[in-house]
mmCIF file of C-alpha atoms in Angstrom:
data_model
loop_
_atom_site.group_PDB
_atom_site.id
_atom_site.type_symbol
_atom_site.label_atom_id
_atom_site.label_comp_id
_atom_site.label_asym_id
_atom_site.label_seq_id
_atom_site.Cartn_x
_atom_site.Cartn_y
_atom_site.Cartn_z
ATOM 1 C CA MET A 48 -4.175 12.917 -3.317
ATOM 2 C CA ARG A 49 -6.414 15.285 -5.312
ATOM 3 C CA LEU A 50 -4.956 17.547 -7.931
ATOM 4 C CA SER A 51 -6.094 21.167 -8.048
ATOM 5 C CA ARG A 52 -7.932 22.496 -11.085
ATOM 6 C CA LEU A 53 -4.869 24.597 -11.906
ATOM 7 C CA THR A 54 -2.640 21.490 -11.926
ATOM 8 C CA GLN A 55 -5.145 19.649 -14.135
ATOM 9 C CA ALA A 56 -5.311 22.607 -16.557
ATOM 10 C CA VAL A 57 -1.508 22.808 -16.728
ATOM 11 C CA ALA A 58 -1.365 19.074 -17.542
ATOM 12 C CA VAL A 59 -3.894 19.440 -20.394
ATOM 13 C CA VAL A 60 -2.100 22.508 -21.829
ATOM 14 C CA THR A 61 1.255 20.706 -21.577
ATOM 15 C CA ALA A 62 -0.151 17.701 -23.444
ATOM 16 C CA ALA A 63 -1.554 19.992 -26.159
ATOM 17 C CA LEU A 64 1.782 21.801 -26.532
ATOM 18 C CA ILE A 65 3.667 18.522 -26.819
ATOM 19 C CA LEU A 66 1.285 17.271 -29.506
ATOM 20 C CA THR A 67 1.570 20.571 -31.388
ATOM 21 C CA ALA A 68 5.362 20.561 -31.153
ATOM 22 C CA CYS A 69 5.436 17.037 -32.560
ATOM 23 C CA GLY A 70 3.420 18.152 -35.610
ATOM 24 C CA SER A 71 0.310 16.189 -34.732
ATOM 25 C CA ASP A 72 -2.143 18.961 -33.932
ATOM 26 C CA SER A 73 -4.938 17.444 -36.021
ATOM 27 C CA ASP A 74 -5.646 14.757 -33.435
ATOM 28 C CA THR A 75 -7.373 15.591 -30.181
ATOM 29 C CA ALA A 76 -5.830 14.100 -27.082
ATOM 30 C CA THR A 77 -7.103 14.189 -23.527
ATOM 31 C CA ALA A 78 -4.775 13.781 -20.602
ATOM 32 C CA ILE A 79 -6.209 11.538 -17.897
ATOM 33 C CA ILE A 80 -4.814 12.228 -14.473
ATOM 34 C CA ASP A 81 -5.102 9.525 -11.800
ATOM 35 C CA GLY A 82 -5.655 11.312 -8.499
ATOM 36 C CA THR A 83 -7.304 8.400 -6.697
ATOM 37 C CA PRO A 84 -5.283 6.536 -4.053
ATOM 38 C CA PRO A 85 -5.356 2.734 -3.952
ATOM 39 C CA LEU A 86 -8.032 0.951 -1.931
ATOM 40 C CA LEU A 87 -6.435 -0.659 1.151
ATOM 41 C CA THR A 88 -8.560 -3.084 3.167
ATOM 42 C CA THR A 89 -7.454 -5.104 6.196
ATOM 43 C CA ASP A 90 -9.080 -7.863 8.206
ATOM 44 C CA SER A 91 -10.567 -7.395 11.679
ATOM 45 C CA ASN A 92 -7.299 -8.376 13.450
ATOM 46 C CA PHE A 93 -5.678 -5.062 12.480
ATOM 47 C CA THR A 94 -7.363 -2.737 14.999
ATOM 48 C CA ASP A 95 -6.382 -0.230 17.675
ATOM 49 C CA GLY A 96 -6.282 -1.674 21.184
ATOM 50 C CA TYR A 97 -4.412 -3.902 23.594
ATOM 51 C CA SER A 98 -2.612 -7.176 23.003
ATOM 52 C CA ALA A 99 -1.278 -9.821 25.349
ATOM 53 C CA VAL A 100 1.025 -11.189 22.623
ATOM 54 C CA ALA A 101 3.935 -9.411 20.961
ATOM 55 C CA ALA A 102 2.809 -9.927 17.360
ATOM 56 C CA VAL A 103 -0.064 -8.851 15.163
ATOM 57 C CA PHE A 104 -1.195 -10.759 12.099
ATOM 58 C CA VAL A 105 -2.261 -8.449 9.308
ATOM 59 C CA SER A 106 -3.901 -9.477 6.069
ATOM 60 C CA GLY A 107 -6.006 -7.789 3.437
ATOM 61 C CA GLN A 108 -5.966 -6.520 -0.115
ATOM 62 C CA VAL A 109 -4.726 -3.508 -2.090
ATOM 63 C CA GLN A 110 -6.525 -2.570 -5.316
ATOM 64 C CA ASP A 111 -6.046 0.194 -7.880
ATOM 65 C CA SER A 112 -7.055 0.599 -11.528
ATOM 66 C CA SER A 113 -3.552 1.810 -12.495
ATOM 67 C CA GLY A 114 -1.862 -1.057 -10.636
ATOM 68 C CA VAL A 115 -0.193 -1.272 -7.235
ATOM 69 C CA LYS A 116 3.463 -0.278 -6.991
ATOM 70 C CA SER A 117 4.150 -1.216 -3.355
ATOM 71 C CA LEU A 118 2.802 -1.991 0.099
ATOM 72 C CA THR A 119 4.987 -1.257 3.124
ATOM 73 C CA TYR A 120 4.630 -0.962 6.876
ATOM 74 C CA MET A 121 6.457 1.174 9.422
ATOM 75 C CA HIS A 122 6.625 0.128 13.071
ATOM 76 C CA ASN A 123 7.251 2.933 15.595
ATOM 77 C CA ASN A 124 8.799 5.224 12.935
ATOM 78 C CA GLU A 125 11.488 2.690 11.995
ATOM 79 C CA SER A 126 12.401 2.218 8.340
ATOM 80 C CA ALA A 127 9.673 0.913 6.057
ATOM 81 C CA GLN A 128 9.458 -2.841 5.442
ATOM 82 C CA ALA A 129 7.929 -4.289 2.266
ATOM 83 C CA LEU A 130 4.927 -6.604 2.424
ATOM 84 C CA THR A 131 4.513 -9.195 -0.329
ATOM 85 C CA LEU A 132 1.442 -8.918 -2.569
ATOM 86 C CA ASP A 133 0.108 -11.779 -4.663
ATOM 87 C CA THR A 134 -1.156 -11.225 -8.231
ATOM 88 C CA ASP A 135 -4.607 -10.189 -6.961
ATOM 89 C CA GLY A 136 -3.193 -7.715 -4.420
ATOM 90 C CA TYR A 137 -3.716 -9.873 -1.318
ATOM 91 C CA PHE A 138 -1.197 -9.823 1.531
ATOM 92 C CA ASP A 139 -0.728 -11.741 4.784
ATOM 93 C CA ASP A 140 2.105 -11.230 7.266
ATOM 94 C CA ARG A 141 3.085 -11.034 10.922
ATOM 95 C CA ILE A 142 4.465 -7.864 12.513
ATOM 96 C CA LEU A 143 6.436 -8.225 15.738
ATOM 97 C CA LEU A 144 5.546 -5.731 18.476
ATOM 98 C CA THR A 145 7.497 -4.297 21.413
ATOM 99 C CA LEU A 146 6.386 -3.727 24.998
ATOM 100 C CA GLY A 147 4.413 -0.523 25.387
ATOM 101 C CA SER A 148 2.793 1.490 22.643
ATOM 102 C CA ASN A 149 3.232 0.306 19.035
ATOM 103 C CA THR A 150 2.271 2.494 16.085
ATOM 104 C CA ILE A 151 1.965 0.631 12.797
ATOM 105 C CA VAL A 152 1.457 2.452 9.500
ATOM 106 C CA LEU A 153 0.499 0.486 6.378
ATOM 107 C CA GLU A 154 1.239 2.460 3.202
ATOM 108 C CA ALA A 155 -0.021 1.424 -0.245
ATOM 109 C CA THR A 156 1.298 3.248 -3.333
ATOM 110 C CA ASP A 157 -0.180 2.900 -6.814
ATOM 111 C CA ASN A 158 1.670 3.219 -10.135
ATOM 112 C CA ALA A 159 0.594 6.877 -10.437
ATOM 113 C CA GLY A 160 2.251 7.697 -7.101
ATOM 114 C CA ASN A 161 -0.958 8.077 -5.072
ATOM 115 C CA ILE A 162 -0.679 6.896 -1.460
ATOM 116 C CA MET A 163 -3.181 5.445 1.027
ATOM 117 C CA ARG A 164 -2.177 5.008 4.695
ATOM 118 C CA SER A 165 -3.793 3.088 7.537
ATOM 119 C CA THR A 166 -2.445 3.744 11.051
ATOM 120 C CA LYS A 167 -3.141 1.630 14.143
ATOM 121 C CA THR A 168 -1.850 1.840 17.714
ATOM 122 C CA ILE A 169 -1.558 -1.372 19.730
ATOM 123 C CA TYR A 170 -0.438 -1.495 23.367
ATOM 124 C CA VAL A 171 1.468 -4.559 24.588
ATOM 125 C CA GLY A 172 2.116 -5.029 28.286
ATOM 126 C CA ASP A 173 0.613 -5.248 31.717
ATOM 127 C CA THR A 174 -2.949 -4.123 32.118
ATOM 128 C CA ILE A 175 -3.018 -4.448 35.907
ATOM 129 C CA ALA A 176 -0.840 -2.902 38.617
ATOM 130 C CA ALA A 177 -0.872 -2.931 42.413
ATOM 131 C CA GLY A 178 0.531 -0.870 45.234
ATOM 132 C CA GLY A 179 0.747 -1.659 48.946
ATOM 133 C CA SER A 180 -3.015 -1.514 49.515
ATOM 134 C CA HIS A 181 -4.533 -0.476 46.194
ATOM 135 C CA THR A 182 -4.895 -1.887 42.689
ATOM 136 C CA ALA A 183 -5.623 -0.529 39.209
ATOM 137 C CA ALA A 184 -6.565 -2.357 36.027
ATOM 138 C CA LEU A 185 -7.301 -1.547 32.383
ATOM 139 C CA ARG A 186 -10.338 -3.159 30.797
ATOM 140 C CA ASP A 187 -11.774 -2.210 27.407
ATOM 141 C CA GLY A 188 -9.815 1.042 27.462
ATOM 142 C CA GLN A 189 -11.126 2.092 30.894
ATOM 143 C CA LEU A 190 -8.971 2.446 34.017
ATOM 144 C CA TYR A 191 -10.433 1.015 37.242
ATOM 145 C CA GLY A 192 -9.017 1.512 40.735
ATOM 146 C CA TRP A 193 -9.863 0.082 44.161
ATOM 147 C CA GLY A 194 -8.471 -0.359 47.652
ATOM 148 C CA ARG A 195 -6.900 1.979 50.188
ATOM 149 C CA ASN A 196 -7.183 5.601 49.112
ATOM 150 C CA ASN A 197 -5.788 7.691 51.983
ATOM 151 C CA TYR A 198 -3.492 9.632 49.587
ATOM 152 C CA GLY A 199 -5.774 9.541 46.520
ATOM 153 C CA GLN A 200 -3.880 6.612 45.014
ATOM 154 C CA THR A 201 -6.962 5.097 43.316
ATOM 155 C CA GLY A 202 -7.159 8.081 40.969
ATOM 156 C CA LEU A 203 -10.600 9.314 42.007
ATOM 157 C CA GLY A 204 -9.474 12.740 43.169
ATOM 158 C CA LEU A 205 -10.690 11.881 46.682
ATOM 159 C CA THR A 206 -8.970 10.541 49.794
ATOM 160 C CA THR A 207 -11.741 8.310 51.134
ATOM 161 C CA LYS A 208 -11.499 4.522 51.371
ATOM 162 C CA SER A 209 -13.742 2.499 49.066
ATOM 163 C CA ALA A 210 -14.478 -1.194 48.703
ATOM 164 C CA ILE A 211 -16.195 -0.568 45.350
ATOM 165 C CA LEU A 212 -14.546 -0.944 41.948
ATOM 166 C CA TRP A 213 -14.462 2.506 40.318
ATOM 167 C CA ASP A 214 -13.974 3.663 36.744
ATOM 168 C CA THR A 215 -11.423 6.389 37.517
ATOM 169 C CA GLN A 216 -12.112 8.363 34.330
ATOM 170 C CA THR A 217 -15.855 8.825 34.823
ATOM 171 C CA ARG A 218 -16.044 8.101 38.575
ATOM 172 C CA ARG A 219 -18.790 5.535 38.217
ATOM 173 C CA CYS A 220 -18.941 2.082 39.708
#
């Protein structure tokens, strides 16, 4: 969160007025405004993608010069759950997932109220499906289809039969 120049100027003027009102106008004071969000780092397990298991292990660290107030996560827009931080700002926990698409938002807040968010989407479920005479599978985010195609069921936009595995999004084998 960055503060506008107007907001910064108002803060400095307010500080000067308070000092003047308190009878201490001989000292010069500068208001320091923390507009920098905390640094939130996670390990390589916390990535977008597909999972065959219904849990994700998330670990990392939150750092901020003004101190860290909290670290929470939200799973599929449910209420926020607190994650425990050690004295150095490290965390390590398991988040249970549901079948289908899972959106996880990590939110770190520092003592000045600045917020840093990290959002990941993880899909849990089948990555292969079959019909009477055709099959489709997901691999590395690409959808492949093969088999009987008399009604266009392989997703190629054609109605010709093919014995070749096709990437249905780019139509390449």
